[in-house]
Amino acid sequence: MARTMRTNTRRGIALVSSLTIAGLALAGCAGGSGDSAGEAGDTLKLWHYEGADSAMGIAWAEAIKIFEEETGATVEFEEKSFEQIRSTASQVLNSDEAPDLMEFNKGNATAGLLASQGLLTDISEAVTEYGWDDKLAPALQTTATYSEDGVMGSGAWYGIPNYGEFVTVYYNKDAFAAAGIEIPTTYDEFTAALDAFVEQGVTPLAEAGLEYPLGQLWYQLALSQADRQFVDDYQLYENPVDWEGDAITYATETVLDYVDKGYISPDVSGVKAEDAGVSFINGTAPIFVSGSWWYGRFVNEITGFDFGIFPFPESDLSLGSSGNLWVVPERAADKELAYEFIDITMRPEIQALIGNNGGLPVAADTADITDEKSLELIEAFNAVNEKDGLSFYPDWPTPTFYDTLVAELQELVNGTKSPADVQQSLGDEYESYVSDFR
């Protein structure tokens, strides 16, 4: 009990800190729960941050149509950005402005944090009633359940994913062919390809240091030197993490080495994820290490060349997990309508839409996947799953680790901090939160 109290106190401090940083006024916030926040009725207030032309955006738009036809209720959809929801969720969910259903990032520092704060509904009964647990593989259930401390992998259900995701290497097939470069199968071949592009005056890696991509590259480099126990220690707090150990030291020093060798632009600290993705789409950068969430967009928007994917060479572990979660705020006005909508998104026809538009469905019949390009992605994801390779994301361990990781890697590539100093800062931030769980 004492540990839980200390944890919740620390989380309360982290919550206040994040709101202060965001500069948000707590207008209309009040205590209370669930249906008392508003009267249940004929409207489902829905928030998500998937683009309209993404696999999930396409599938969920169809789910909205089906929902309205079958229930007679109206969906009041508000499109939000990932950053909007990430930075304001705790404020909004503690107010009368909470939606009935929301897409939210999975993990200890996000969904786990809100669950431990009592801001999300325990949907365990609905999971049993609708049989969602039978549709999700055990590995994909990890991010849907949380302990009372907000640690994923056990406890009550607080969300449902209806798609999966992972990080892979996108490459420009035409640029590789023109340079006479084969698809790398070893890490040495990968760096040789990077060197070949640099020699041609091309910066090979599309990267972004202002948002998540650079941190994900850092973690992928660490994973290439790590094993499953490292992941369990880092993500699930099983044992202390050695912030001066081989895996993390290799990752930090290699990111700096990539900048020094010209693999990454020296201006990367000011680049957003959107800019990095667009640089791949327009053919400026021939390689992009990023998530499957880009795949559908690349299929739709890349017209000047053919692209493909390959796994990060010589790494059995990859960033990835279930997709983000449908969560039901504790102050939702109509939870039953939220459950009905979730169930529609798990239907075969909606799952097939995800799969045939570049997404990774969690409950689709593969016979319904008719798009050849989509099958390429699904098969790559299945290959990662088959070797238990999904290793989550680097910012999950603490509520503020995303911002810390972005800031520290900016210091690294700008030359204002050494790799050792960056690792010290990251380790201090990590331990200040995680120590309460041991």
CSV table of C-alpha atoms in Angstrom, one decimal:
chain,number,residue,atom,x,y,z
A,1,MET,CA,0.0,0.0,0.0
A,2,ALA,CA,2.8,2.4,0.8
A,3,ARG,CA,4.4,1.8,-2.6
A,4,THR,CA,1.1,2.5,-4.3
A,5,MET,CA,0.6,5.7,-2.4
A,6,ARG,CA,4.1,6.9,-3.3
A,7,THR,CA,3.5,6.0,-6.9
A,8,ASN,CA,0.3,7.9,-7.1
A,9,THR,CA,1.8,10.9,-5.4
A,10,ARG,CA,4.6,10.9,-7.9
A,11,ARG,CA,2.1,10.6,-10.7
A,12,GLY,CA,0.1,13.4,-9.3
A,13,ILE,CA,3.3,15.6,-9.4
A,14,ALA,CA,4.0,14.5,-13.0
A,15,LEU,CA,0.5,15.3,-14.0
A,16,VAL,CA,0.6,18.8,-12.5
A,17,SER,CA,4.0,19.3,-14.1
A,18,SER,CA,2.8,18.3,-17.6
A,19,LEU,CA,-0.2,20.6,-17.3
A,20,THR,CA,2.1,23.5,-16.2
A,21,ILE,CA,4.4,22.9,-19.2
A,22,ALA,CA,1.4,22.8,-21.5
A,23,GLY,CA,0.2,26.1,-20.1
A,24,LEU,CA,-3.4,24.8,-19.9
A,25,ALA,CA,-6.2,26.3,-17.7
A,26,LEU,CA,-8.1,23.8,-15.8
A,27,ALA,CA,-11.5,25.2,-16.7
A,28,GLY,CA,-14.5,23.2,-15.7
A,29,CYS,CA,-12.6,20.4,-14.0
A,30,ALA,CA,-14.5,18.6,-11.3
A,31,GLY,CA,-14.5,15.3,-9.5
A,32,GLY,CA,-17.0,12.6,-10.1
A,33,SER,CA,-17.3,9.7,-12.5
A,34,GLY,CA,-18.9,8.1,-15.5
A,35,ASP,CA,-22.5,8.8,-16.4
A,36,SER,CA,-22.9,11.7,-14.0
A,37,ALA,CA,-20.8,13.9,-16.3
A,38,GLY,CA,-23.7,14.2,-18.7
A,39,GLU,CA,-26.9,12.5,-19.7
A,40,ALA,CA,-26.7,9.4,-21.9
A,41,GLY,CA,-28.5,10.0,-25.2
A,42,ASP,CA,-28.4,9.6,-28.9
A,43,THR,CA,-24.9,11.1,-29.5
A,44,LEU,CA,-21.5,9.4,-29.4
A,45,LYS,CA,-18.7,12.0,-28.9
A,46,LEU,CA,-15.7,10.4,-30.6
A,47,TRP,CA,-12.1,11.7,-30.8
A,48,HIS,CA,-9.2,10.2,-32.8
A,49,TYR,CA,-6.1,11.4,-34.5
A,50,GLU,CA,-5.9,9.1,-37.6
A,51,GLY,CA,-5.7,10.8,-41.0
A,52,ALA,CA,-8.8,10.5,-43.2
A,53,ASP,CA,-6.7,8.6,-45.9
A,54,SER,CA,-5.0,6.3,-43.4
A,55,ALA,CA,-6.0,2.7,-43.0
A,56,MET,CA,-7.6,3.3,-39.6
A,57,GLY,CA,-9.2,6.6,-40.8
A,58,ILE,CA,-10.8,4.8,-43.8
A,59,ALA,CA,-12.0,1.9,-41.6
A,60,TRP,CA,-13.3,4.0,-38.8
A,61,ALA,CA,-15.2,6.3,-41.2
A,62,GLU,CA,-17.1,3.2,-42.4
A,63,ALA,CA,-17.6,2.1,-38.8
A,64,ILE,CA,-19.2,5.4,-38.1
A,65,LYS,CA,-21.7,4.9,-41.0
A,66,ILE,CA,-22.6,1.4,-39.7
A,67,PHE,CA,-22.9,2.6,-36.2
A,68,GLU,CA,-25.3,5.4,-37.1
A,69,GLU,CA,-27.4,3.0,-39.3
A,70,GLU,CA,-27.7,0.3,-36.7
A,71,THR,CA,-28.1,2.4,-33.5
A,72,GLY,CA,-29.9,5.5,-34.8
A,73,ALA,CA,-27.4,7.5,-32.8
A,74,THR,CA,-25.3,10.3,-34.2
A,75,VAL,CA,-21.5,10.3,-34.0
A,76,GLU,CA,-20.0,13.7,-33.1
A,77,PHE,CA,-16.5,13.2,-34.4
A,78,GLU,CA,-13.7,15.7,-33.6
A,79,GLU,CA,-10.4,15.2,-35.3
A,80,LYS,CA,-7.5,15.8,-33.0
A,81,SER,CA,-3.7,15.7,-33.5
A,82,PHE,CA,-1.6,13.2,-31.7
A,83,GLU,CA,0.1,16.0,-29.8
A,84,GLN,CA,-3.3,17.6,-28.9
A,85,ILE,CA,-4.5,14.5,-27.2
A,86,ARG,CA,-1.2,13.6,-25.7
A,87,SER,CA,-0.7,17.0,-24.0
A,88,THR,CA,-4.3,17.7,-22.9
A,89,ALA,CA,-5.8,14.3,-22.2
A,90,SER,CA,-5.5,14.4,-18.4
A,91,GLN,CA,-7.1,17.9,-18.2
A,92,VAL,CA,-9.9,17.1,-20.6
A,93,LEU,CA,-10.7,13.7,-19.1
A,94,ASN,CA,-11.1,15.3,-15.7
A,95,SER,CA,-13.7,17.7,-17.0
A,96,ASP,CA,-17.2,17.8,-18.5
A,97,GLU,CA,-15.7,18.0,-21.9
A,98,ALA,CA,-14.6,14.4,-21.9
A,99,PRO,CA,-15.6,12.4,-25.0
A,100,ASP,CA,-17.4,9.1,-24.8
A,101,LEU,CA,-14.7,7.3,-26.8
A,102,MET,CA,-11.2,8.3,-27.6
A,103,GLU,CA,-8.1,6.9,-29.3
A,104,PHE,CA,-5.2,7.1,-26.9
A,105,ASN,CA,-1.6,6.0,-26.8
A,106,LYS,CA,-0.9,2.8,-25.1
A,107,GLY,CA,1.8,2.2,-22.5
A,108,ASN,CA,2.6,2.8,-18.8
A,109,ALA,CA,3.2,6.5,-19.2
A,110,THR,CA,0.1,7.2,-21.2
A,111,ALA,CA,-2.9,4.9,-20.8
A,112,GLY,CA,-1.4,3.4,-17.7
A,113,LEU,CA,-1.0,6.8,-16.1
A,114,LEU,CA,-4.6,7.8,-16.8
A,115,ALA,CA,-5.9,4.5,-15.6
A,116,SER,CA,-4.0,4.8,-12.3
A,117,GLN,CA,-5.5,8.3,-11.9
A,118,GLY,CA,-9.0,7.0,-12.3
A,119,LEU,CA,-9.6,8.8,-15.5
A,120,LEU,CA,-10.3,5.8,-17.7
A,121,THR,CA,-13.2,3.2,-17.3
A,122,ASP,CA,-12.4,-0.4,-16.3
A,123,ILE,CA,-14.0,-2.1,-19.3
A,124,SER,CA,-13.3,-5.7,-18.2
A,125,GLU,CA,-17.0,-6.6,-18.2
A,126,ALA,CA,-17.5,-5.3,-21.7
A,127,VAL,CA,-14.5,-7.2,-22.9
A,128,THR,CA,-16.1,-10.4,-21.6
A,129,GLU,CA,-19.5,-9.5,-22.9
A,130,TYR,CA,-18.3,-8.8,-26.4
A,131,GLY,CA,-15.6,-11.4,-26.5
A,132,TRP,CA,-12.8,-9.0,-27.5
A,133,ASP,CA,-10.2,-10.9,-25.5
A,134,ASP,CA,-10.8,-13.9,-27.8
A,135,LYS,CA,-9.9,-11.8,-30.8
A,136,LEU,CA,-6.6,-10.5,-29.5
A,137,ALA,CA,-3.5,-12.5,-29.4
A,138,PRO,CA,-1.8,-12.6,-25.9
A,139,ALA,CA,1.1,-10.3,-27.1
A,140,LEU,CA,-1.5,-7.7,-28.3
A,141,GLN,CA,-3.3,-7.8,-24.9
A,142,THR,CA,-0.2,-6.6,-23.0
A,143,THR,CA,-1.0,-2.9,-23.7
A,144,ALA,CA,-4.7,-3.2,-23.0
A,145,THR,CA,-4.5,-4.2,-19.3
A,146,TYR,CA,-3.0,-2.3,-16.4
A,147,SER,CA,-2.3,-2.9,-12.8
A,148,GLU,CA,-3.5,-0.4,-10.1
A,149,ASP,CA,-0.1,1.2,-10.4
A,150,GLY,CA,-0.6,1.6,-14.2
A,151,VAL,CA,1.9,-1.0,-15.3
A,152,MET,CA,0.9,-2.8,-18.5
A,153,GLY,CA,0.5,-6.5,-18.8
A,154,SER,CA,-1.8,-7.4,-15.9
A,155,GLY,CA,-4.9,-6.2,-14.1
A,156,ALA,CA,-8.1,-4.7,-15.5
A,157,TRP,CA,-8.8,-3.9,-19.1
A,158,TYR,CA,-8.7,-0.2,-19.9
A,159,GLY,CA,-8.6,-0.2,-23.7
A,160,ILE,CA,-9.0,-2.2,-26.9
A,161,PRO,CA,-6.7,-2.1,-29.9
A,162,ASN,CA,-8.1,-3.0,-33.2
A,163,TYR,CA,-4.9,-2.8,-35.2
A,164,GLY,CA,-1.2,-3.5,-34.7
A,165,GLU,CA,1.9,-1.5,-35.5
A,166,PHE,CA,5.7,-1.8,-35.8
A,167,VAL,CA,8.7,0.0,-36.9
A,168,THR,CA,10.5,-1.1,-40.1
A,169,VAL,CA,12.9,0.3,-42.7
A,170,TYR,CA,11.2,2.0,-45.7
A,171,TYR,CA,13.4,2.3,-48.8
A,172,ASN,CA,13.2,3.9,-52.3
A,173,LYS,CA,13.6,0.9,-54.7
A,174,ASP,CA,14.4,3.2,-57.6
A,175,ALA,CA,17.1,5.1,-55.7
A,176,PHE,CA,18.6,1.8,-54.5
A,177,ALA,CA,18.6,0.4,-58.1
A,178,ALA,CA,20.1,3.5,-59.6
A,179,ALA,CA,22.9,3.4,-57.0
A,180,GLY,CA,23.4,-0.4,-57.5
A,181,ILE,CA,22.6,-1.1,-53.9
A,182,GLU,CA,21.0,-4.4,-52.9
A,183,ILE,CA,18.6,-4.8,-50.0
A,184,PRO,CA,20.8,-5.0,-46.9
A,185,THR,CA,20.6,-8.2,-44.9
A,186,THR,CA,23.4,-7.4,-42.5
A,187,TYR,CA,24.2,-4.3,-40.5
A,188,ASP,CA,27.5,-3.8,-42.4
A,189,GLU,CA,25.6,-3.9,-45.7
A,190,PHE,CA,23.2,-1.3,-44.2
A,191,THR,CA,25.9,1.1,-43.3
A,192,ALA,CA,27.6,0.5,-46.7
A,193,ALA,CA,24.4,1.6,-48.4
A,194,LEU,CA,24.3,4.7,-46.2
A,195,ASP,CA,27.9,5.4,-47.2
A,196,ALA,CA,27.1,5.0,-50.9
A,197,PHE,CA,24.4,7.6,-50.8
A,198,VAL,CA,26.6,10.0,-48.8
A,199,GLU,CA,29.2,9.7,-51.5
A,200,GLN,CA,26.6,10.7,-54.1
A,201,GLY,CA,25.8,13.8,-52.0
A,202,VAL,CA,22.6,12.4,-50.7
A,203,THR,CA,21.6,12.5,-47.0
A,204,PRO,CA,20.2,8.9,-46.8
A,205,LEU,CA,18.0,8.9,-43.7
A,206,ALA,CA,14.8,10.9,-43.3
A,207,GLU,CA,14.9,11.8,-39.7
A,208,ALA,CA,13.2,14.2,-37.2
A,209,GLY,CA,14.6,15.3,-33.9
A,210,LEU,CA,11.8,17.6,-33.0
A,211,GLU,CA,9.4,14.7,-32.5
A,212,TYR,CA,9.4,10.9,-32.1
A,213,PRO,CA,11.4,9.5,-35.1
A,214,LEU,CA,15.0,10.1,-33.8
A,215,GLY,CA,14.1,8.6,-30.4
A,216,GLN,CA,12.7,5.6,-32.1
A,217,LEU,CA,15.9,5.2,-34.1
A,218,TRP,CA,17.9,5.5,-30.9
A,219,TYR,CA,15.8,2.7,-29.3
A,220,GLN,CA,16.1,0.5,-32.4
A,221,LEU,CA,19.8,0.8,-32.2
A,222,ALA,CA,19.7,-0.2,-28.6
A,223,LEU,CA,17.4,-3.2,-29.4
A,224,SER,CA,19.9,-4.4,-32.0
A,225,GLN,CA,22.3,-5.0,-29.1
A,226,ALA,CA,19.8,-6.3,-26.6
A,227,ASP,CA,17.6,-9.2,-25.7
A,228,ARG,CA,14.1,-9.8,-24.3
A,229,GLN,CA,15.2,-9.3,-20.7
A,230,PHE,CA,16.4,-5.8,-21.6
A,231,VAL,CA,13.0,-5.0,-22.9
A,232,ASP,CA,11.3,-6.4,-19.8
A,233,ASP,CA,13.6,-4.5,-17.5
A,234,TYR,CA,13.2,-1.2,-19.5
A,235,GLN,CA,9.4,-1.4,-20.0
A,236,LEU,CA,8.1,-3.6,-17.2
A,237,TYR,CA,10.6,-2.6,-14.5
A,238,GLU,CA,11.6,-6.2,-13.7
A,239,ASN,CA,15.3,-5.2,-13.0
A,240,PRO,CA,17.3,-2.0,-12.9
A,241,VAL,CA,18.4,-0.7,-16.4
A,242,ASP,CA,22.1,-0.1,-16.9
A,243,TRP,CA,22.2,3.3,-18.5
A,244,GLU,CA,25.9,3.0,-19.0
A,245,GLY,CA,25.6,-0.5,-20.4
A,246,ASP,CA,26.5,-1.7,-23.9
A,247,ALA,CA,23.1,-1.5,-25.5
A,248,ILE,CA,22.3,2.1,-24.5
A,249,THR,CA,25.8,3.4,-25.0
A,250,TYR,CA,25.9,1.9,-28.4
A,251,ALA,CA,22.6,3.5,-29.3
A,252,THR,CA,23.6,7.0,-28.1
A,253,GLU,CA,27.1,7.0,-29.6
A,254,THR,CA,25.8,5.6,-32.9
A,255,VAL,CA,23.1,8.3,-33.3
A,256,LEU,CA,25.9,10.9,-33.0
A,257,ASP,CA,28.0,8.9,-35.4
A,258,TYR,CA,25.2,8.9,-37.9
A,259,VAL,CA,25.1,12.7,-37.8
A,260,ASP,CA,28.9,13.0,-38.1
A,261,LYS,CA,29.0,10.7,-41.1
A,262,GLY,CA,26.3,12.5,-42.9
A,263,TYR,CA,23.7,9.8,-42.6
A,264,ILE,CA,21.4,12.2,-40.9
A,265,SER,CA,21.0,16.0,-41.5
A,266,PRO,CA,22.9,18.2,-39.1
A,267,ASP,CA,19.7,20.2,-38.8
A,268,VAL,CA,17.7,17.2,-37.6
A,269,SER,CA,16.9,18.8,-34.2
A,270,GLY,CA,14.5,21.2,-35.9
A,271,VAL,CA,12.7,18.7,-38.1
A,272,LYS,CA,9.2,17.4,-37.4
A,273,ALA,CA,8.0,13.9,-38.1
A,274,GLU,CA,5.7,15.2,-40.9
A,275,ASP,CA,8.7,16.8,-42.6
A,276,ALA,CA,10.7,13.6,-42.4
A,277,GLY,CA,7.9,11.6,-43.9
A,278,VAL,CA,7.4,14.1,-46.7
A,279,SER,CA,11.2,14.0,-47.5
A,280,PHE,CA,10.7,10.2,-48.2
A,281,ILE,CA,7.5,10.7,-50.1
A,282,ASN,CA,9.1,13.3,-52.5
A,283,GLY,CA,12.2,11.2,-53.0
A,284,THR,CA,14.6,13.5,-51.2
A,285,ALA,CA,15.7,10.8,-48.7
A,286,PRO,CA,15.9,7.2,-49.8
A,287,ILE,CA,15.5,5.6,-46.4
A,288,PHE,CA,13.1,6.1,-43.5
A,289,VAL,CA,13.1,4.1,-40.3
A,290,SER,CA,9.6,4.5,-39.0
A,291,GLY,CA,6.3,3.0,-38.2
A,292,SER,CA,3.7,1.0,-40.2
A,293,TRP,CA,1.3,3.9,-39.6
A,294,TRP,CA,3.0,5.6,-42.6
A,295,TYR,CA,2.4,2.7,-45.0
A,296,GLY,CA,-1.0,3.5,-46.2
A,297,ARG,CA,-0.1,7.1,-46.8
A,298,PHE,CA,3.0,6.1,-48.8
A,299,VAL,CA,0.9,3.8,-51.0
A,300,ASN,CA,-1.5,6.7,-51.7
A,301,GLU,CA,1.0,9.6,-52.1
A,302,ILE,CA,4.2,8.2,-53.5
A,303,THR,CA,3.9,8.4,-57.3
A,304,GLY,CA,7.5,9.0,-58.5
A,305,PHE,CA,9.0,5.7,-57.4
A,306,ASP,CA,8.3,2.3,-56.0
A,307,PHE,CA,9.0,1.7,-52.3
A,308,GLY,CA,9.5,-1.4,-50.2
A,309,ILE,CA,10.4,-2.4,-46.6
A,310,PHE,CA,13.0,-4.5,-44.9
A,311,PRO,CA,13.6,-5.3,-41.2
A,312,PHE,CA,16.4,-3.5,-39.4
A,313,PRO,CA,19.4,-5.7,-40.1
A,314,GLU,CA,20.7,-8.1,-37.5
A,315,SER,CA,18.1,-7.2,-34.9
A,316,ASP,CA,15.6,-9.8,-33.5
A,317,LEU,CA,13.8,-7.0,-31.6
A,318,SER,CA,11.7,-4.3,-33.2
A,319,LEU,CA,9.7,-1.4,-31.9
A,320,GLY,CA,6.0,-2.2,-32.0
A,321,SER,CA,3.0,-3.4,-30.2
A,322,SER,CA,-0.7,-3.4,-30.5
A,323,GLY,CA,-2.0,-0.2,-32.0
A,324,ASN,CA,-3.3,2.7,-29.9
A,325,LEU,CA,-6.3,2.0,-27.8
A,326,TRP,CA,-10.0,2.8,-27.8
A,327,VAL,CA,-10.4,4.1,-24.3
A,328,VAL,CA,-13.7,5.1,-22.5
A,329,PRO,CA,-13.2,8.0,-20.2
A,330,GLU,CA,-14.6,7.6,-16.7
A,331,ARG,CA,-16.6,10.7,-17.2
A,332,ALA,CA,-18.1,9.6,-20.6
A,333,ALA,CA,-21.8,10.4,-21.0
A,334,ASP,CA,-22.7,7.2,-22.8
A,335,LYS,CA,-20.4,4.2,-22.2
A,336,GLU,CA,-22.7,1.7,-23.8
A,337,LEU,CA,-22.7,3.5,-27.1
A,338,ALA,CA,-18.9,3.5,-26.9
A,339,TYR,CA,-18.8,-0.2,-26.4
A,340,GLU,CA,-21.1,-0.7,-29.4
A,341,PHE,CA,-18.8,1.4,-31.6
A,342,ILE,CA,-15.7,-0.5,-30.4
A,343,ASP,CA,-17.4,-3.8,-31.3
A,344,ILE,CA,-18.1,-2.6,-34.8
A,345,THR,CA,-14.5,-1.8,-35.4
A,346,MET,CA,-13.6,-5.4,-34.5
A,347,ARG,CA,-15.9,-6.8,-37.2
A,348,PRO,CA,-14.4,-8.7,-40.1
A,349,GLU,CA,-15.5,-6.1,-42.7
A,350,ILE,CA,-13.9,-3.3,-40.8
A,351,GLN,CA,-10.8,-5.3,-40.0
A,352,ALA,CA,-10.5,-6.1,-43.7
A,353,LEU,CA,-10.7,-2.4,-44.6
A,354,ILE,CA,-7.8,-1.8,-42.3
A,355,GLY,CA,-5.8,-4.6,-43.9
A,356,ASN,CA,-6.5,-3.6,-47.5
A,357,ASN,CA,-5.5,0.0,-46.9
A,358,GLY,CA,-2.1,-0.5,-45.5
A,359,GLY,CA,-2.9,-1.2,-41.9
A,360,LEU,CA,-2.3,-4.2,-39.6
A,361,PRO,CA,-5.7,-5.6,-38.5
A,362,VAL,CA,-5.8,-7.7,-35.3
A,363,ALA,CA,-8.9,-9.8,-36.1
A,364,ALA,CA,-9.1,-10.1,-39.8
A,365,ASP,CA,-9.5,-13.2,-42.0
A,366,THR,CA,-6.4,-13.2,-44.2
A,367,ALA,CA,-8.6,-14.4,-47.1
A,368,ASP,CA,-10.2,-11.0,-47.0
A,369,ILE,CA,-6.9,-9.2,-47.6
A,370,THR,CA,-6.8,-8.8,-51.4
A,371,ASP,CA,-4.3,-6.0,-51.8
A,372,GLU,CA,-0.8,-7.3,-52.6
A,373,LYS,CA,1.0,-4.3,-51.1
A,374,SER,CA,-1.0,-4.6,-47.9
A,375,LEU,CA,-0.1,-8.3,-47.6
A,376,GLU,CA,3.6,-7.3,-47.8
A,377,LEU,CA,3.2,-5.3,-44.6
A,378,ILE,CA,1.1,-7.8,-42.8
A,379,GLU,CA,3.6,-10.6,-43.6
A,380,ALA,CA,6.4,-8.5,-42.2
A,381,PHE,CA,4.5,-7.8,-39.1
A,382,ASN,CA,3.7,-11.5,-38.7
A,383,ALA,CA,7.4,-12.3,-39.0
A,384,VAL,CA,8.2,-10.0,-36.1
A,385,ASN,CA,5.4,-11.5,-34.0
A,386,GLU,CA,6.6,-15.1,-34.8
A,387,LYS,CA,9.9,-14.4,-33.1
A,388,ASP,CA,8.3,-12.5,-30.2
A,389,GLY,CA,10.1,-9.4,-31.4
A,390,LEU,CA,7.7,-6.6,-30.5
A,391,SER,CA,9.5,-4.4,-27.9
A,392,PHE,CA,7.2,-1.4,-27.4
A,393,TYR,CA,8.5,2.2,-27.6
A,394,PRO,CA,11.3,4.2,-25.9
A,395,ASP,CA,9.1,6.9,-24.3
A,396,TRP,CA,6.7,4.5,-22.4
A,397,PRO,CA,8.4,4.1,-19.0
A,398,THR,CA,7.6,7.5,-17.5
A,399,PRO,CA,4.9,10.2,-18.1
A,400,THR,CA,7.5,12.8,-19.2
A,401,PHE,CA,10.1,10.5,-20.9
A,402,TYR,CA,8.9,11.5,-24.4
A,403,ASP,CA,9.8,15.1,-23.9
A,404,THR,CA,13.0,14.2,-22.1
A,405,LEU,CA,14.2,11.9,-24.8
A,406,VAL,CA,13.4,14.4,-27.5
A,407,ALA,CA,15.3,17.2,-25.6
A,408,GLU,CA,18.3,15.1,-24.7
A,409,LEU,CA,18.8,13.8,-28.3
A,410,GLN,CA,18.5,17.3,-29.6
A,411,GLU,CA,21.4,18.2,-27.2
A,412,LEU,CA,23.3,15.2,-28.5
A,413,VAL,CA,23.1,16.0,-32.2
A,414,ASN,CA,23.6,19.7,-31.6
A,415,GLY,CA,26.9,18.9,-29.7
A,416,THR,CA,25.8,20.6,-26.5
A,417,LYS,CA,26.0,17.3,-24.5
A,418,SER,CA,28.2,14.3,-24.8
A,419,PRO,CA,26.7,10.8,-25.1
A,420,ALA,CA,27.6,10.1,-21.5
A,421,ASP,CA,25.9,13.2,-20.3
A,422,VAL,CA,22.8,12.4,-22.3
A,423,GLN,CA,22.7,8.9,-20.9
A,424,GLN,CA,23.1,10.3,-17.3
A,425,SER,CA,20.2,12.7,-17.8
A,426,LEU,CA,18.0,10.0,-19.3
A,427,GLY,CA,18.8,7.5,-16.5
A,428,ASP,CA,18.1,10.1,-13.8
A,429,GLU,CA,14.7,10.9,-15.4
A,430,TYR,CA,13.9,7.2,-15.7
A,431,GLU,CA,14.9,6.2,-12.2
A,432,SER,CA,13.2,9.2,-10.6
A,433,TYR,CA,9.9,7.6,-11.6
A,434,VAL,CA,10.6,3.9,-11.9
A,435,SER,CA,12.3,3.5,-8.6
A,436,ASP,CA,8.9,3.6,-6.9
A,437,PHE,CA,7.9,0.4,-8.6
A,438,ARG,CA,10.7,-1.7,-7.2
